[in-house]
Amino acid sequence: MTRSIAIELDVYQIIWSHWEKGDADENAILRRVLGKLCIINSVSAASNSENESLDYIPASTQPVQSEIKEARTLTTGKIRWVDDVTNSLILLGGEADLSEIYFSVEKSRKEQGRKIVQSIDATIRQTIEAHSSDSGSWDVKRPNLFEKVSRGRWKLRNT
């Protein structure tokens, strides 16, 4: 059984910022990340208890450093370039010219007080191409998120 939930765009970005190879959708990402977060919370709760310490928690439930780091990243909401591009395409209706995407990403980053790199257009273009099988620059280790519509026009795949 599945249920739809309403989430804000920034939460959607955070979810997808934790995508890993093998994650088919948001449900898979959340199942993996929240599962690790539950383990970390149980470890924290046990270590804060007067009668228990980390030493008494079975080794199979002790989180490794990468899981702790991942959980911290989830709570800080680190946003990557691919998240910026995805967010902009969503705001632009799922499809847009590169010039519109450039403007939208830059505007969003400025509004959030985030860094604007000198080569922002090239960075955005490189991000799109690295996440699209329609590009010769596609990195097969990355999700195939963007689809080329025509020269200089892109859309979110499966929209």
Short mmCIF file of N, CA and C in Angstrom, two decimals:
data_model
loop_
_atom_site.label_atom_id
_atom_site.label_comp_id
_atom_site.label_asym_id
_atom_site.label_seq_id
_atom_site.Cartn_x
_atom_site.Cartn_y
_atom_site.Cartn_z
N MET A 1 0.84 -1.18 0.00
CA MET A 1 0.00 0.00 0.00
C MET A 1 0.89 1.24 0.00
N THR A 2 0.54 2.21 -0.80
CA THR A 2 1.26 3.48 -0.80
C THR A 2 0.31 4.60 -0.49
N ARG A 3 0.86 5.69 0.04
CA ARG A 3 0.10 6.89 0.34
C ARG A 3 0.84 8.09 -0.20
N SER A 4 0.11 9.07 -0.63
CA SER A 4 0.72 10.32 -1.06
C SER A 4 0.82 11.24 0.14
N ILE A 5 1.93 11.97 0.20
CA ILE A 5 2.08 12.98 1.25
C ILE A 5 2.48 14.29 0.59
N ALA A 6 2.04 15.38 1.17
CA ALA A 6 2.40 16.70 0.67
C ALA A 6 3.65 17.16 1.40
N ILE A 7 4.68 17.50 0.62
CA ILE A 7 5.91 18.02 1.21
C ILE A 7 6.29 19.28 0.45
N GLU A 8 7.01 20.15 1.12
CA GLU A 8 7.47 21.37 0.49
C GLU A 8 8.70 21.07 -0.37
N LEU A 9 8.97 21.97 -1.30
CA LEU A 9 10.03 21.76 -2.27
C LEU A 9 11.40 21.60 -1.61
N ASP A 10 11.67 22.35 -0.55
CA ASP A 10 12.98 22.23 0.10
C ASP A 10 13.15 20.85 0.73
N VAL A 11 12.06 20.26 1.22
CA VAL A 11 12.12 18.91 1.78
C VAL A 11 12.37 17.90 0.66
N TYR A 12 11.71 18.10 -0.47
CA TYR A 12 11.91 17.24 -1.64
C TYR A 12 13.38 17.27 -2.06
N GLN A 13 13.99 18.46 -2.05
CA GLN A 13 15.40 18.58 -2.41
C GLN A 13 16.28 17.80 -1.44
N ILE A 14 15.96 17.89 -0.18
CA ILE A 14 16.76 17.20 0.83
C ILE A 14 16.67 15.69 0.61
N ILE A 15 15.47 15.21 0.35
CA ILE A 15 15.31 13.77 0.10
C ILE A 15 16.20 13.34 -1.06
N TRP A 16 16.10 14.04 -2.20
CA TRP A 16 16.87 13.63 -3.38
C TRP A 16 18.36 13.90 -3.24
N SER A 17 18.76 14.76 -2.31
CA SER A 17 20.19 14.99 -2.11
C SER A 17 20.85 13.75 -1.50
N HIS A 18 20.04 12.80 -1.04
CA HIS A 18 20.55 11.57 -0.44
C HIS A 18 20.42 10.37 -1.36
N TRP A 19 20.14 10.63 -2.63
CA TRP A 19 20.02 9.54 -3.60
C TRP A 19 21.34 8.77 -3.68
N GLU A 20 21.23 7.46 -3.76
CA GLU A 20 22.37 6.59 -4.00
C GLU A 20 21.99 5.59 -5.08
N LYS A 21 22.99 5.05 -5.72
CA LYS A 21 22.74 4.04 -6.75
C LYS A 21 21.88 2.93 -6.15
N GLY A 22 20.85 2.57 -6.87
CA GLY A 22 19.93 1.55 -6.39
C GLY A 22 18.64 2.13 -5.84
N ASP A 23 18.61 3.43 -5.53
CA ASP A 23 17.39 4.06 -5.06
C ASP A 23 16.50 4.39 -6.25
N ALA A 24 15.35 3.76 -6.31
CA ALA A 24 14.46 3.93 -7.46
C ALA A 24 13.55 5.15 -7.32
N ASP A 25 13.26 5.52 -6.08
CA ASP A 25 12.32 6.63 -5.88
C ASP A 25 12.50 7.19 -4.47
N GLU A 26 11.65 8.17 -4.13
CA GLU A 26 11.72 8.82 -2.82
C GLU A 26 11.52 7.80 -1.70
N ASN A 27 10.62 6.86 -1.91
CA ASN A 27 10.36 5.84 -0.90
C ASN A 27 11.63 5.06 -0.57
N ALA A 28 12.37 4.66 -1.58
CA ALA A 28 13.61 3.90 -1.36
C ALA A 28 14.64 4.74 -0.62
N ILE A 29 14.74 6.02 -0.98
CA ILE A 29 15.70 6.91 -0.31
C ILE A 29 15.32 7.05 1.15
N LEU A 30 14.05 7.36 1.41
CA LEU A 30 13.61 7.55 2.80
C LEU A 30 13.72 6.27 3.61
N ARG A 31 13.39 5.12 3.02
CA ARG A 31 13.51 3.85 3.74
C ARG A 31 14.95 3.63 4.20
N ARG A 32 15.91 3.89 3.31
CA ARG A 32 17.33 3.69 3.64
C ARG A 32 17.79 4.70 4.68
N VAL A 33 17.53 5.98 4.43
CA VAL A 33 18.03 7.04 5.32
C VAL A 33 17.36 6.98 6.68
N LEU A 34 16.05 6.84 6.71
CA LEU A 34 15.34 6.80 7.99
C LEU A 34 15.68 5.54 8.77
N GLY A 35 15.92 4.45 8.08
CA GLY A 35 16.35 3.24 8.78
C GLY A 35 17.65 3.47 9.52
N LYS A 36 18.59 4.15 8.88
CA LYS A 36 19.86 4.46 9.53
C LYS A 36 19.66 5.46 10.65
N LEU A 37 18.77 6.42 10.45
CA LEU A 37 18.50 7.44 11.46
C LEU A 37 17.90 6.81 12.70
N CYS A 38 17.03 5.83 12.53
CA CYS A 38 16.43 5.12 13.67
C CYS A 38 17.50 4.41 14.48
N ILE A 39 18.45 3.80 13.79
CA ILE A 39 19.55 3.13 14.49
C ILE A 39 20.35 4.16 15.29
N ILE A 40 20.65 5.30 14.68
CA ILE A 40 21.42 6.34 15.37
C ILE A 40 20.66 6.86 16.57
N ASN A 41 19.35 7.07 16.42
CA ASN A 41 18.55 7.56 17.54
C ASN A 41 18.50 6.55 18.68
N SER A 42 18.42 5.26 18.35
CA SER A 42 18.38 4.25 19.41
C SER A 42 19.72 4.21 20.13
N VAL A 43 20.80 4.42 19.40
CA VAL A 43 22.12 4.46 20.02
C VAL A 43 22.23 5.68 20.92
N SER A 44 21.77 6.82 20.44
CA SER A 44 21.82 8.06 21.24
C SER A 44 20.99 7.93 22.49
N ALA A 45 19.78 7.37 22.36
CA ALA A 45 18.91 7.21 23.51
C ALA A 45 19.54 6.29 24.55
N ALA A 46 20.13 5.23 24.08
CA ALA A 46 20.77 4.28 25.00
C ALA A 46 21.97 4.89 25.68
N SER A 47 22.73 5.69 24.97
CA SER A 47 23.93 6.28 25.57
C SER A 47 23.58 7.37 26.56
N ASN A 48 22.38 7.96 26.44
CA ASN A 48 21.95 9.00 27.38
C ASN A 48 21.24 8.42 28.59
N SER A 49 20.92 7.14 28.56
CA SER A 49 20.25 6.48 29.66
C SER A 49 21.22 6.30 30.82
N GLU A 50 20.69 6.40 32.06
CA GLU A 50 21.56 6.25 33.23
C GLU A 50 22.10 4.82 33.36
N ASN A 51 21.32 3.85 32.91
CA ASN A 51 21.70 2.46 33.13
C ASN A 51 22.37 1.81 31.94
N GLU A 52 22.43 2.49 30.80
CA GLU A 52 22.99 1.87 29.62
C GLU A 52 24.06 2.76 29.01
N SER A 53 24.90 2.16 28.22
CA SER A 53 25.88 2.92 27.46
C SER A 53 26.02 2.25 26.10
N LEU A 54 26.75 2.89 25.21
CA LEU A 54 26.97 2.34 23.88
C LEU A 54 27.59 0.95 23.93
N ASP A 55 28.35 0.67 24.98
CA ASP A 55 29.01 -0.62 25.08
C ASP A 55 28.02 -1.78 25.16
N TYR A 56 26.79 -1.50 25.62
CA TYR A 56 25.82 -2.58 25.80
C TYR A 56 24.87 -2.74 24.62
N ILE A 57 25.04 -1.96 23.61
CA ILE A 57 24.20 -2.09 22.42
C ILE A 57 24.86 -3.09 21.49
N PRO A 58 24.09 -4.04 20.98
CA PRO A 58 24.68 -5.04 20.08
C PRO A 58 25.42 -4.37 18.93
N ALA A 59 26.54 -4.96 18.54
CA ALA A 59 27.37 -4.38 17.49
C ALA A 59 26.60 -4.18 16.19
N SER A 60 25.63 -5.05 15.92
CA SER A 60 24.88 -4.95 14.67
C SER A 60 24.03 -3.68 14.61
N THR A 61 23.75 -3.07 15.77
CA THR A 61 22.93 -1.85 15.76
C THR A 61 23.77 -0.58 15.92
N GLN A 62 25.07 -0.74 16.11
CA GLN A 62 25.90 0.45 16.24
C GLN A 62 26.17 1.05 14.86
N PRO A 63 25.87 2.34 14.68
CA PRO A 63 26.06 2.96 13.36
C PRO A 63 27.54 3.15 13.06
N VAL A 64 27.87 3.05 11.80
CA VAL A 64 29.23 3.36 11.40
C VAL A 64 29.31 4.86 11.14
N GLN A 65 30.52 5.39 11.07
CA GLN A 65 30.72 6.82 10.90
C GLN A 65 30.00 7.38 9.67
N SER A 66 29.98 6.64 8.56
CA SER A 66 29.33 7.15 7.36
C SER A 66 27.83 7.33 7.59
N GLU A 67 27.21 6.45 8.38
CA GLU A 67 25.79 6.59 8.66
C GLU A 67 25.52 7.80 9.54
N ILE A 68 26.39 8.05 10.51
CA ILE A 68 26.23 9.21 11.36
C ILE A 68 26.38 10.49 10.53
N LYS A 69 27.39 10.51 9.67
CA LYS A 69 27.60 11.67 8.81
C LYS A 69 26.39 11.89 7.90
N GLU A 70 25.84 10.80 7.34
CA GLU A 70 24.67 10.90 6.46
C GLU A 70 23.48 11.47 7.22
N ALA A 71 23.26 11.02 8.44
CA ALA A 71 22.14 11.53 9.23
C ALA A 71 22.32 13.01 9.54
N ARG A 72 23.55 13.41 9.83
CA ARG A 72 23.81 14.83 10.08
C ARG A 72 23.57 15.66 8.83
N THR A 73 23.96 15.14 7.67
CA THR A 73 23.72 15.85 6.42
C THR A 73 22.23 15.99 6.18
N LEU A 74 21.46 14.97 6.51
CA LEU A 74 20.01 15.03 6.33
C LEU A 74 19.43 16.18 7.15
N THR A 75 19.90 16.35 8.38
CA THR A 75 19.34 17.39 9.22
C THR A 75 19.85 18.78 8.83
N THR A 76 21.03 18.87 8.23
CA THR A 76 21.52 20.19 7.83
C THR A 76 21.01 20.57 6.45
N GLY A 77 20.57 19.60 5.66
CA GLY A 77 19.97 19.89 4.37
C GLY A 77 20.94 20.45 3.35
N LYS A 78 22.12 19.88 3.25
CA LYS A 78 23.09 20.33 2.26
C LYS A 78 22.49 20.21 0.86
N ILE A 79 22.48 21.31 0.11
CA ILE A 79 21.90 21.33 -1.22
C ILE A 79 23.00 21.33 -2.25
N ARG A 80 22.91 20.40 -3.21
CA ARG A 80 23.90 20.27 -4.26
C ARG A 80 23.43 21.02 -5.50
N TRP A 81 24.32 21.16 -6.49
CA TRP A 81 23.97 21.81 -7.75
C TRP A 81 22.82 21.09 -8.42
N VAL A 82 22.83 19.78 -8.41
CA VAL A 82 21.76 19.03 -9.05
C VAL A 82 20.42 19.32 -8.38
N ASP A 83 20.44 19.57 -7.07
CA ASP A 83 19.21 19.94 -6.37
C ASP A 83 18.72 21.31 -6.83
N ASP A 84 19.66 22.23 -7.01
CA ASP A 84 19.31 23.57 -7.50
C ASP A 84 18.67 23.50 -8.88
N VAL A 85 19.26 22.72 -9.77
CA VAL A 85 18.75 22.61 -11.14
C VAL A 85 17.37 21.94 -11.12
N THR A 86 17.23 20.87 -10.35
CA THR A 86 15.95 20.18 -10.26
C THR A 86 14.88 21.11 -9.72
N ASN A 87 15.19 21.81 -8.65
CA ASN A 87 14.27 22.76 -8.05
C ASN A 87 13.84 23.82 -9.07
N SER A 88 14.79 24.36 -9.79
CA SER A 88 14.48 25.39 -10.78
C SER A 88 13.58 24.85 -11.88
N LEU A 89 13.87 23.65 -12.36
CA LEU A 89 13.01 23.06 -13.39
C LEU A 89 11.60 22.82 -12.87
N ILE A 90 11.47 22.41 -11.64
CA ILE A 90 10.15 22.23 -11.04
C ILE A 90 9.41 23.57 -11.01
N LEU A 91 10.11 24.61 -10.55
CA LEU A 91 9.50 25.94 -10.49
C LEU A 91 9.15 26.48 -11.87
N LEU A 92 9.89 26.06 -12.88
CA LEU A 92 9.66 26.53 -14.25
C LEU A 92 8.68 25.63 -15.01
N GLY A 93 8.01 24.75 -14.30
CA GLY A 93 7.00 23.92 -14.92
C GLY A 93 7.50 22.60 -15.47
N GLY A 94 8.74 22.24 -15.15
CA GLY A 94 9.28 20.94 -15.57
C GLY A 94 10.10 20.99 -16.83
N GLU A 95 10.06 22.11 -17.56
CA GLU A 95 10.79 22.24 -18.82
C GLU A 95 11.15 23.71 -19.02
N ALA A 96 12.39 23.96 -19.50
CA ALA A 96 12.81 25.35 -19.70
C ALA A 96 14.05 25.43 -20.57
N ASP A 97 14.27 26.62 -21.12
CA ASP A 97 15.52 26.91 -21.84
C ASP A 97 16.64 27.09 -20.83
N LEU A 98 17.86 26.83 -21.26
CA LEU A 98 19.01 26.99 -20.36
C LEU A 98 19.04 28.38 -19.75
N SER A 99 18.75 29.42 -20.53
CA SER A 99 18.81 30.79 -20.00
C SER A 99 17.85 30.96 -18.83
N GLU A 100 16.68 30.33 -18.90
CA GLU A 100 15.71 30.40 -17.80
C GLU A 100 16.22 29.64 -16.58
N ILE A 101 16.84 28.50 -16.84
CA ILE A 101 17.39 27.70 -15.74
C ILE A 101 18.52 28.46 -15.06
N TYR A 102 19.41 29.06 -15.85
CA TYR A 102 20.51 29.85 -15.28
C TYR A 102 19.96 30.93 -14.35
N PHE A 103 18.99 31.68 -14.86
CA PHE A 103 18.42 32.79 -14.10
C PHE A 103 17.77 32.28 -12.82
N SER A 104 16.99 31.20 -12.92
CA SER A 104 16.27 30.66 -11.77
C SER A 104 17.22 30.14 -10.69
N VAL A 105 18.25 29.41 -11.10
CA VAL A 105 19.22 28.88 -10.12
C VAL A 105 19.95 30.03 -9.43
N GLU A 106 20.42 30.98 -10.22
CA GLU A 106 21.15 32.11 -9.62
C GLU A 106 20.27 32.89 -8.66
N LYS A 107 19.06 33.15 -9.05
CA LYS A 107 18.12 33.88 -8.20
C LYS A 107 17.88 33.13 -6.89
N SER A 108 17.65 31.83 -7.00
CA SER A 108 17.40 31.00 -5.82
C SER A 108 18.59 31.02 -4.87
N ARG A 109 19.79 30.86 -5.42
CA ARG A 109 20.99 30.84 -4.58
C ARG A 109 21.21 32.18 -3.89
N LYS A 110 20.94 33.28 -4.61
CA LYS A 110 21.08 34.62 -4.01
C LYS A 110 20.08 34.80 -2.88
N GLU A 111 18.82 34.39 -3.13
CA GLU A 111 17.78 34.54 -2.10
C GLU A 111 18.10 33.75 -0.85
N GLN A 112 18.78 32.63 -1.00
CA GLN A 112 19.13 31.79 0.13
C GLN A 112 20.47 32.16 0.76
N GLY A 113 21.11 33.20 0.19
CA GLY A 113 22.40 33.65 0.72
C GLY A 113 23.52 32.66 0.44
N ARG A 114 23.38 31.90 -0.63
CA ARG A 114 24.39 30.90 -0.99
C ARG A 114 25.33 31.45 -2.04
N LYS A 115 26.47 30.82 -2.16
CA LYS A 115 27.55 31.25 -3.05
C LYS A 115 27.13 31.22 -4.53
N ILE A 116 27.54 32.26 -5.25
CA ILE A 116 27.36 32.32 -6.70
C ILE A 116 28.75 32.24 -7.31
N VAL A 117 29.03 31.15 -8.00
CA VAL A 117 30.34 30.98 -8.61
C VAL A 117 30.42 31.81 -9.89
N GLN A 118 31.63 32.18 -10.26
CA GLN A 118 31.83 33.01 -11.45
C GLN A 118 31.36 32.30 -12.72
N SER A 119 31.56 31.01 -12.77
CA SER A 119 31.19 30.23 -13.96
C SER A 119 29.87 29.49 -13.74
N ILE A 120 28.88 30.19 -13.20
CA ILE A 120 27.62 29.54 -12.82
C ILE A 120 26.92 28.88 -14.01
N ASP A 121 26.91 29.53 -15.17
CA ASP A 121 26.26 28.94 -16.35
C ASP A 121 26.91 27.62 -16.74
N ALA A 122 28.23 27.60 -16.76
CA ALA A 122 28.95 26.37 -17.12
C ALA A 122 28.72 25.28 -16.07
N THR A 123 28.66 25.67 -14.80
CA THR A 123 28.43 24.71 -13.72
C THR A 123 27.05 24.08 -13.86
N ILE A 124 26.05 24.89 -14.16
CA ILE A 124 24.69 24.39 -14.33
C ILE A 124 24.61 23.46 -15.55
N ARG A 125 25.20 23.88 -16.64
CA ARG A 125 25.20 23.06 -17.86
C ARG A 125 25.90 21.72 -17.60
N GLN A 126 27.03 21.77 -16.94
CA GLN A 126 27.77 20.55 -16.62
C GLN A 126 26.94 19.63 -15.71
N THR A 127 26.22 20.21 -14.77
CA THR A 127 25.38 19.44 -13.86
C THR A 127 24.27 18.73 -14.63
N ILE A 128 23.63 19.46 -15.54
CA ILE A 128 22.55 18.88 -16.34
C ILE A 128 23.10 17.72 -17.18
N GLU A 129 24.21 17.97 -17.85
CA GLU A 129 24.77 16.96 -18.75
C GLU A 129 25.26 15.72 -17.99
N ALA A 130 25.77 15.93 -16.78
CA ALA A 130 26.25 14.80 -15.98
C ALA A 130 25.10 13.93 -15.48
N HIS A 131 23.87 14.49 -15.51
CA HIS A 131 22.69 13.78 -15.04
C HIS A 131 21.69 13.50 -16.16
N SER A 132 22.19 13.36 -17.39
CA SER A 132 21.30 13.08 -18.51
C SER A 132 21.94 12.10 -19.50
N SER A 133 21.23 11.04 -19.79
CA SER A 133 21.71 10.07 -20.77
C SER A 133 21.67 10.64 -22.18
N ASP A 134 21.03 11.79 -22.37
CA ASP A 134 21.00 12.46 -23.67
C ASP A 134 22.29 13.22 -23.95
N SER A 135 23.19 13.21 -23.01
CA SER A 135 24.45 13.95 -23.13
C SER A 135 25.63 12.99 -23.22
N GLY A 136 26.61 13.38 -23.98
CA GLY A 136 27.84 12.59 -24.05
C GLY A 136 28.64 12.66 -22.76
N SER A 137 28.26 13.57 -21.86
CA SER A 137 28.96 13.75 -20.59
C SER A 137 28.27 13.04 -19.44
N TRP A 138 27.24 12.25 -19.75
CA TRP A 138 26.50 11.58 -18.68
C TRP A 138 27.40 10.65 -17.90
N ASP A 139 27.35 10.77 -16.59
CA ASP A 139 28.07 9.88 -15.68
C ASP A 139 27.08 8.79 -15.26
N VAL A 140 27.29 7.57 -15.75
CA VAL A 140 26.34 6.49 -15.50
C VAL A 140 26.16 6.17 -14.01
N LYS A 141 27.04 6.67 -13.17
CA LYS A 141 26.91 6.47 -11.73
C LYS A 141 25.88 7.44 -11.14
N ARG A 142 25.47 8.41 -11.93
CA ARG A 142 24.52 9.42 -11.45
C ARG A 142 23.12 9.13 -11.98
N PRO A 143 22.11 9.63 -11.25
CA PRO A 143 20.74 9.41 -11.72
C PRO A 143 20.49 10.13 -13.04
N ASN A 144 19.67 9.55 -13.87
CA ASN A 144 19.33 10.08 -15.18
C ASN A 144 18.10 10.99 -15.01
N LEU A 145 18.32 12.24 -14.60
CA LEU A 145 17.23 13.12 -14.18
C LEU A 145 16.68 14.04 -15.26
N PHE A 146 17.52 14.39 -16.24
CA PHE A 146 17.12 15.42 -17.20
C PHE A 146 17.06 14.87 -18.61
N GLU A 147 16.13 15.40 -19.38
CA GLU A 147 15.94 14.97 -20.76
C GLU A 147 16.09 16.18 -21.68
N LYS A 148 16.87 16.01 -22.73
CA LYS A 148 17.05 17.09 -23.71
C LYS A 148 15.81 17.15 -24.60
N VAL A 149 15.21 18.34 -24.69
CA VAL A 149 14.04 18.54 -25.52
C VAL A 149 14.48 18.99 -26.91
N SER A 150 15.38 19.97 -26.92
CA SER A 150 15.96 20.49 -28.15
C SER A 150 17.22 21.24 -27.76
N ARG A 151 17.89 21.80 -28.72
CA ARG A 151 19.13 22.52 -28.42
C ARG A 151 18.86 23.62 -27.38
N GLY A 152 19.53 23.51 -26.24
CA GLY A 152 19.40 24.52 -25.19
C GLY A 152 18.12 24.43 -24.38
N ARG A 153 17.36 23.38 -24.53
CA ARG A 153 16.10 23.23 -23.77
C ARG A 153 16.09 21.85 -23.10
N TRP A 154 15.78 21.86 -21.81
CA TRP A 154 15.81 20.63 -21.01
C TRP A 154 14.54 20.50 -20.20
N LYS A 155 14.25 19.27 -19.81
CA LYS A 155 13.11 19.03 -18.94
C LYS A 155 13.46 17.93 -17.94
N LEU A 156 12.66 17.86 -16.90
CA LEU A 156 12.81 16.76 -15.96
C LEU A 156 12.35 15.49 -16.63
N ARG A 157 13.11 14.45 -16.48
CA ARG A 157 12.74 13.18 -17.09
C ARG A 157 11.48 12.65 -16.40
N ASN A 158 10.61 12.05 -17.20
CA ASN A 158 9.36 11.46 -16.69
C ASN A 158 8.38 12.50 -16.16
N THR A 159 8.36 13.68 -16.78
CA THR A 159 7.37 14.67 -16.38
C THR A 159 6.34 14.86 -17.45
#
